[in-house]
mmCIF file of C-alpha atoms in Angstrom:
data_model
loop_
_atom_site.group_PDB
_atom_site.id
_atom_site.type_symbol
_atom_site.label_atom_id
_atom_site.label_comp_id
_atom_site.label_asym_id
_atom_site.label_seq_id
_atom_site.Cartn_x
_atom_site.Cartn_y
_atom_site.Cartn_z
ATOM 1 C CA ALA A 1 0.000 0.000 0.000
ATOM 2 C CA GLN A 2 1.146 3.499 -0.728
ATOM 3 C CA SER A 3 1.185 6.415 1.688
ATOM 4 C CA VAL A 4 2.523 9.946 2.010
ATOM 5 C CA THR A 5 3.740 11.823 5.065
ATOM 6 C CA GLN A 6 4.088 15.579 5.011
ATOM 7 C CA LEU A 7 6.116 16.879 7.939
ATOM 8 C CA GLY A 8 4.757 20.127 9.294
ATOM 9 C CA SER A 9 1.127 21.034 8.806
ATOM 10 C CA HIS A 10 2.057 24.736 8.932
ATOM 11 C CA VAL A 11 5.202 26.398 7.645
ATOM 12 C CA SER A 12 5.967 30.109 7.815
ATOM 13 C CA VAL A 13 8.781 31.791 5.925
ATOM 14 C CA SER A 14 9.744 35.384 5.304
ATOM 15 C CA GLU A 15 9.302 36.880 1.867
ATOM 16 C CA GLY A 16 12.479 36.233 -0.098
ATOM 17 C CA ALA A 17 13.542 33.295 2.078
ATOM 18 C CA LEU A 18 13.937 29.671 1.053
ATOM 19 C CA VAL A 19 10.812 27.544 0.997
ATOM 20 C CA LEU A 20 11.212 23.882 1.979
ATOM 21 C CA LEU A 21 8.189 21.613 2.273
ATOM 22 C CA ARG A 22 8.887 18.021 3.238
ATOM 23 C CA CYS A 23 7.336 14.889 1.801
ATOM 24 C CA ASN A 24 8.168 11.250 2.451
ATOM 25 C CA TYR A 25 6.432 8.409 0.694
ATOM 26 C CA SER A 26 5.917 4.713 1.033
ATOM 27 C CA SER A 27 5.333 2.573 -2.021
ATOM 28 C CA SER A 28 5.706 -1.073 -2.908
ATOM 29 C CA VAL A 29 6.626 -0.263 -6.495
ATOM 30 C CA PRO A 30 8.564 2.579 -8.111
ATOM 31 C CA PRO A 31 6.270 5.521 -7.545
ATOM 32 C CA TYR A 32 5.106 8.483 -9.476
ATOM 33 C CA LEU A 33 5.103 11.584 -7.273
ATOM 34 C CA PHE A 34 3.278 14.865 -7.501
ATOM 35 C CA TRP A 35 3.048 18.200 -5.756
ATOM 36 C CA TYR A 36 -0.229 20.110 -5.979
ATOM 37 C CA VAL A 37 -1.084 23.590 -4.686
ATOM 38 C CA GLN A 38 -4.507 24.667 -3.478
ATOM 39 C CA TYR A 39 -5.496 28.306 -3.110
ATOM 40 C CA PRO A 40 -8.517 29.192 -0.941
ATOM 41 C CA ASN A 41 -11.821 28.035 -2.387
ATOM 42 C CA GLN A 42 -10.140 26.557 -5.439
ATOM 43 C CA GLY A 43 -9.302 23.117 -6.701
ATOM 44 C CA LEU A 44 -5.834 21.613 -6.833
ATOM 45 C CA GLN A 45 -3.315 22.778 -9.395
ATOM 46 C CA LEU A 46 -0.340 20.685 -10.405
ATOM 47 C CA LEU A 47 3.048 22.200 -9.501
ATOM 48 C CA LEU A 48 5.273 19.382 -10.739
ATOM 49 C CA LYS A 49 5.513 15.632 -11.172
ATOM 50 C CA TYR A 50 8.163 12.912 -11.061
ATOM 51 C CA THR A 51 7.657 9.999 -13.435
ATOM 52 C CA SER A 52 11.000 8.154 -13.263
ATOM 53 C CA ALA A 53 12.939 10.455 -15.557
ATOM 54 C CA ALA A 54 15.239 13.124 -14.079
ATOM 55 C CA THR A 55 15.374 13.065 -10.284
ATOM 56 C CA LEU A 56 15.361 16.870 -10.071
ATOM 57 C CA VAL A 57 12.027 18.104 -11.325
ATOM 58 C CA LYS A 58 11.261 21.713 -12.124
ATOM 59 C CA GLY A 59 7.721 22.987 -11.915
ATOM 60 C CA ILE A 60 5.735 26.146 -12.271
ATOM 61 C CA ASN A 61 6.195 29.358 -10.281
ATOM 62 C CA GLY A 62 9.878 28.624 -9.571
ATOM 63 C CA PHE A 63 9.278 25.456 -7.535
ATOM 64 C CA GLU A 64 11.348 22.311 -7.849
ATOM 65 C CA ALA A 65 11.572 18.959 -6.106
ATOM 66 C CA GLU A 66 14.180 16.241 -5.880
ATOM 67 C CA PHE A 67 13.369 12.533 -5.821
ATOM 68 C CA LYS A 68 15.665 10.676 -3.422
ATOM 69 C CA LYS A 69 14.994 6.968 -3.483
ATOM 70 C CA SER A 70 17.388 6.188 -0.621
ATOM 71 C CA GLU A 71 15.513 8.592 1.641
ATOM 72 C CA THR A 72 12.056 7.912 0.137
ATOM 73 C CA SER A 73 11.639 11.663 -0.065
ATOM 74 C CA PHE A 74 10.329 14.204 -2.544
ATOM 75 C CA HIS A 75 10.799 17.577 -0.856
ATOM 76 C CA LEU A 76 9.547 20.766 -2.517
ATOM 77 C CA THR A 77 11.745 23.869 -2.599
ATOM 78 C CA LYS A 78 11.742 27.401 -3.909
ATOM 79 C CA PRO A 79 14.797 29.656 -3.487
ATOM 80 C CA SER A 80 12.901 32.859 -2.771
ATOM 81 C CA ALA A 81 9.377 33.006 -1.365
ATOM 82 C CA HIS A 82 6.814 35.402 -2.773
ATOM 83 C CA MET A 83 3.633 36.584 -1.112
ATOM 84 C CA SER A 84 1.609 34.855 -3.819
ATOM 85 C CA ASP A 85 3.028 31.475 -2.698
ATOM 86 C CA ALA A 86 0.787 31.487 0.373
ATOM 87 C CA ALA A 87 -1.429 28.444 -0.080
ATOM 88 C CA GLU A 88 -1.840 24.794 0.919
ATOM 89 C CA TYR A 89 0.508 22.289 -0.662
ATOM 90 C CA PHE A 90 -0.177 18.594 -1.098
ATOM 91 C CA CYS A 91 2.246 15.832 -1.927
ATOM 92 C CA ALA A 92 0.778 12.765 -3.609
ATOM 93 C CA VAL A 93 1.962 9.336 -4.723
ATOM 94 C CA MET A 94 0.577 7.237 -7.524
ATOM 95 C CA GLU A 95 0.982 3.543 -8.140
ATOM 96 C CA SER A 96 -0.026 2.856 -11.694
ATOM 97 C CA ASN A 97 -1.632 -0.524 -11.746
ATOM 98 C CA PHE A 98 -2.961 -1.463 -15.186
ATOM 99 C CA GLY A 99 -5.082 1.659 -15.566
ATOM 100 C CA ASN A 100 -6.002 2.113 -11.930
ATOM 101 C CA GLU A 101 -3.947 5.249 -11.427
ATOM 102 C CA LYS A 102 -4.883 6.038 -7.871
ATOM 103 C CA LEU A 103 -3.485 9.139 -6.176
ATOM 104 C CA THR A 104 -2.874 9.033 -2.435
ATOM 105 C CA PHE A 105 -2.438 12.454 -0.879
ATOM 106 C CA GLY A 106 -0.657 13.650 2.222
ATOM 107 C CA THR A 107 -2.464 15.778 4.773
ATOM 108 C CA GLY A 108 -1.085 18.998 3.354
ATOM 109 C CA THR A 109 1.168 21.841 4.476
ATOM 110 C CA ARG A 110 -0.171 25.357 4.814
ATOM 111 C CA LEU A 111 2.484 27.848 3.756
ATOM 112 C CA THR A 112 2.358 31.359 5.198
ATOM 113 C CA ILE A 113 4.593 34.117 3.866
ATOM 114 C CA ILE A 114 5.672 36.807 6.305
ATOM 115 C CA PRO A 115 6.113 40.250 4.728
ATOM 116 C CA GLU B 1 -9.052 24.708 -23.001
ATOM 117 C CA ALA B 2 -11.914 24.740 -20.528
ATOM 118 C CA GLY B 3 -11.200 23.185 -17.163
ATOM 119 C CA VAL B 4 -13.190 20.750 -15.061
ATOM 120 C CA ALA B 5 -16.556 22.255 -14.185
ATOM 121 C CA GLN B 6 -18.487 21.488 -11.010
ATOM 122 C CA SER B 7 -21.786 22.633 -9.604
ATOM 123 C CA PRO B 8 -23.031 23.769 -7.246
ATOM 124 C CA ARG B 9 -20.060 25.451 -5.578
ATOM 125 C CA TYR B 10 -21.694 25.491 -2.166
ATOM 126 C CA LYS B 11 -24.506 23.494 -0.613
ATOM 127 C CA ILE B 12 -25.989 23.493 2.869
ATOM 128 C CA ILE B 13 -28.404 20.724 3.855
ATOM 129 C CA GLU B 14 -29.760 19.159 6.987
ATOM 130 C CA LYS B 15 -28.769 15.667 8.041
ATOM 131 C CA ARG B 16 -30.833 12.898 6.495
ATOM 132 C CA GLN B 17 -31.517 15.010 3.404
ATOM 133 C CA SER B 18 -30.174 14.055 -0.009
ATOM 134 C CA VAL B 19 -27.834 16.030 -2.264
ATOM 135 C CA ALA B 20 -26.309 15.663 -5.714
ATOM 136 C CA PHE B 21 -23.181 17.108 -7.257
ATOM 137 C CA TRP B 22 -22.424 17.451 -10.936
ATOM 138 C CA CYS B 23 -19.113 17.332 -12.787
ATOM 139 C CA ASN B 24 -18.185 18.006 -16.412
ATOM 140 C CA PRO B 25 -14.625 16.866 -17.155
ATOM 141 C CA ILE B 26 -12.211 18.308 -19.676
ATOM 142 C CA SER B 27 -13.220 17.330 -23.198
ATOM 143 C CA GLY B 28 -11.565 14.103 -24.282
ATOM 144 C CA HIS B 29 -10.618 12.963 -20.793
ATOM 145 C CA ALA B 30 -11.764 9.382 -20.416
ATOM 146 C CA THR B 31 -10.930 9.042 -16.732
ATOM 147 C CA LEU B 32 -12.966 10.813 -14.064
ATOM 148 C CA TYR B 33 -12.438 10.852 -10.307
ATOM 149 C CA TRP B 34 -14.454 11.975 -7.304
ATOM 150 C CA TYR B 35 -12.551 12.914 -4.145
ATOM 151 C CA GLN B 36 -13.717 13.865 -0.665
ATOM 152 C CA GLN B 37 -11.605 16.472 1.152
ATOM 153 C CA ILE B 38 -12.426 16.889 4.819
ATOM 154 C CA LEU B 39 -11.161 20.074 6.453
ATOM 155 C CA GLY B 40 -7.518 19.723 7.416
ATOM 156 C CA GLN B 41 -6.958 16.563 5.362
ATOM 157 C CA GLY B 42 -5.810 15.677 1.900
ATOM 158 C CA PRO B 43 -8.285 14.562 -0.750
ATOM 159 C CA LYS B 44 -9.414 10.949 -0.525
ATOM 160 C CA LEU B 45 -10.502 9.064 -3.630
ATOM 161 C CA LEU B 46 -14.142 7.975 -3.557
ATOM 162 C CA ILE B 47 -14.575 6.572 -7.050
ATOM 163 C CA GLN B 48 -12.783 6.381 -10.392
ATOM 164 C CA PHE B 49 -14.452 5.947 -13.793
ATOM 165 C CA GLN B 50 -12.851 4.930 -17.045
ATOM 166 C CA ASN B 51 -15.333 6.107 -19.682
ATOM 167 C CA ASN B 52 -18.628 5.002 -18.128
ATOM 168 C CA GLY B 53 -17.240 2.016 -16.226
ATOM 169 C CA VAL B 54 -16.155 1.967 -12.584
ATOM 170 C CA VAL B 55 -12.460 1.216 -12.053
ATOM 171 C CA ASP B 56 -12.232 1.701 -8.289
ATOM 172 C CA ASP B 57 -14.988 2.387 -5.770
ATOM 173 C CA SER B 58 -13.389 0.654 -2.814
ATOM 174 C CA GLN B 59 -13.606 3.732 -0.581
ATOM 175 C CA LEU B 60 -17.110 4.805 -1.555
ATOM 176 C CA PRO B 61 -19.608 4.345 1.323
ATOM 177 C CA LYS B 62 -22.079 2.521 -0.845
ATOM 178 C CA ASP B 63 -24.848 2.498 1.727
ATOM 179 C CA ARG B 64 -25.328 6.232 1.213
ATOM 180 C CA PHE B 65 -23.134 7.375 -1.688
ATOM 181 C CA SER B 66 -23.719 6.640 -5.358
ATOM 182 C CA ALA B 67 -22.159 7.905 -8.547
ATOM 183 C CA GLU B 68 -22.786 7.489 -12.221
ATOM 184 C CA ARG B 69 -21.292 8.481 -15.545
ATOM 185 C CA LEU B 70 -23.868 7.289 -17.994
ATOM 186 C CA LYS B 71 -22.497 8.527 -21.320
ATOM 187 C CA GLY B 72 -18.841 8.577 -20.382
ATOM 188 C CA VAL B 73 -18.766 12.365 -20.050
ATOM 189 C CA ASP B 74 -20.615 14.127 -17.221
ATOM 190 C CA SER B 75 -20.888 12.548 -13.818
ATOM 191 C CA THR B 76 -23.082 12.954 -10.755
ATOM 192 C CA LEU B 77 -22.311 12.033 -7.161
ATOM 193 C CA LYS B 78 -25.228 11.594 -4.778
ATOM 194 C CA ILE B 79 -25.465 11.292 -1.024
ATOM 195 C CA GLN B 80 -28.653 9.927 0.500
ATOM 196 C CA PRO B 81 -29.161 10.317 3.405
ATOM 197 C CA ALA B 82 -26.461 12.781 4.442
ATOM 198 C CA LYS B 83 -24.708 12.611 7.792
ATOM 199 C CA LEU B 84 -22.872 15.331 9.690
ATOM 200 C CA GLU B 85 -19.536 13.687 8.892
ATOM 201 C CA ASP B 86 -20.183 14.128 5.154
ATOM 202 C CA SER B 87 -19.393 17.825 5.513
ATOM 203 C CA ALA B 88 -16.443 18.282 3.175
ATOM 204 C CA VAL B 89 -15.339 19.590 -0.181
ATOM 205 C CA TYR B 90 -16.103 17.192 -3.025
ATOM 206 C CA LEU B 91 -13.584 17.474 -5.815
ATOM 207 C CA CYS B 92 -13.935 16.139 -9.313
ATOM 208 C CA ALA B 93 -10.859 15.481 -11.435
ATOM 209 C CA SER B 94 -10.218 14.136 -14.907
ATOM 210 C CA SER B 95 -7.279 12.835 -16.870
ATOM 211 C CA PHE B 96 -6.494 11.244 -20.198
ATOM 212 C CA ARG B 97 -4.352 8.206 -20.617
ATOM 213 C CA VAL B 98 -1.867 7.158 -23.228
ATOM 214 C CA ARG B 99 -0.470 3.672 -22.753
ATOM 215 C CA GLY B 100 2.845 3.801 -20.972
ATOM 216 C CA LEU B 101 2.563 7.434 -19.951
ATOM 217 C CA VAL B 102 1.398 8.955 -16.711
ATOM 218 C CA HIS B 103 -0.706 12.051 -16.939
ATOM 219 C CA GLU B 104 -1.697 14.341 -14.160
ATOM 220 C CA GLN B 105 -5.211 14.754 -12.902
ATOM 221 C CA TYR B 106 -6.908 18.087 -13.504
ATOM 222 C CA PHE B 107 -9.142 19.236 -10.671
ATOM 223 C CA GLY B 108 -12.328 21.244 -10.620
ATOM 224 C CA PRO B 109 -13.014 23.982 -8.037
ATOM 225 C CA GLY B 110 -14.988 21.631 -5.811
ATOM 226 C CA THR B 111 -18.354 21.691 -4.074
ATOM 227 C CA ARG B 112 -18.311 22.636 -0.410
ATOM 228 C CA LEU B 113 -21.003 20.673 1.423
ATOM 229 C CA THR B 114 -22.144 21.617 4.905
ATOM 230 C CA VAL B 115 -24.470 19.210 6.708
ATOM 231 C CA THR B 116 -26.248 20.695 9.733
#
């Protein structure tokens, strides 16, 4: 069975500071990994995805994540936080099983940007 | 391209009443998902359709929840009767699939249900 753990339900960083959101996964097969962002009263928007190609994945809005198999991690980073980055971030793992591409989400991390 | 559409955006009902949500996926997306997102938690898959067939409904509380996708396009999710613990945001997502490739799921804005 697959699962995702996001460390830290709330993270606060100053504007211009490094953003680091942590995600660890558990999967019985090589996983596909995703980061989604959710703004208030909106659906989820894909930031980036790892599908067994390059281990360093670049996404939208300056975010990137690195897949580390030895640490079973897929942490999300951004060098310099912007006020518009304030949102909830979800890490998700997918085990593709003959068309049953089920996403399992973590509990989310709420990112607050301090002016 | 148009995104995933959902309606209504908000719904307030009393417990034991029934409610239905509607979803129109992105054109050409054969796979449709319904998720339940309880406040403070990540989305949880309720049901997955491939065209008009059910692929996975293992986490759908079938005694009160039902879903259909009759023509392989639009879908409705129904709750009857509703309980207080059904208060959540119900998200619809869609994706297309090419053999051997993994494609992301595109999410609608959700329907926020409050059961009083």
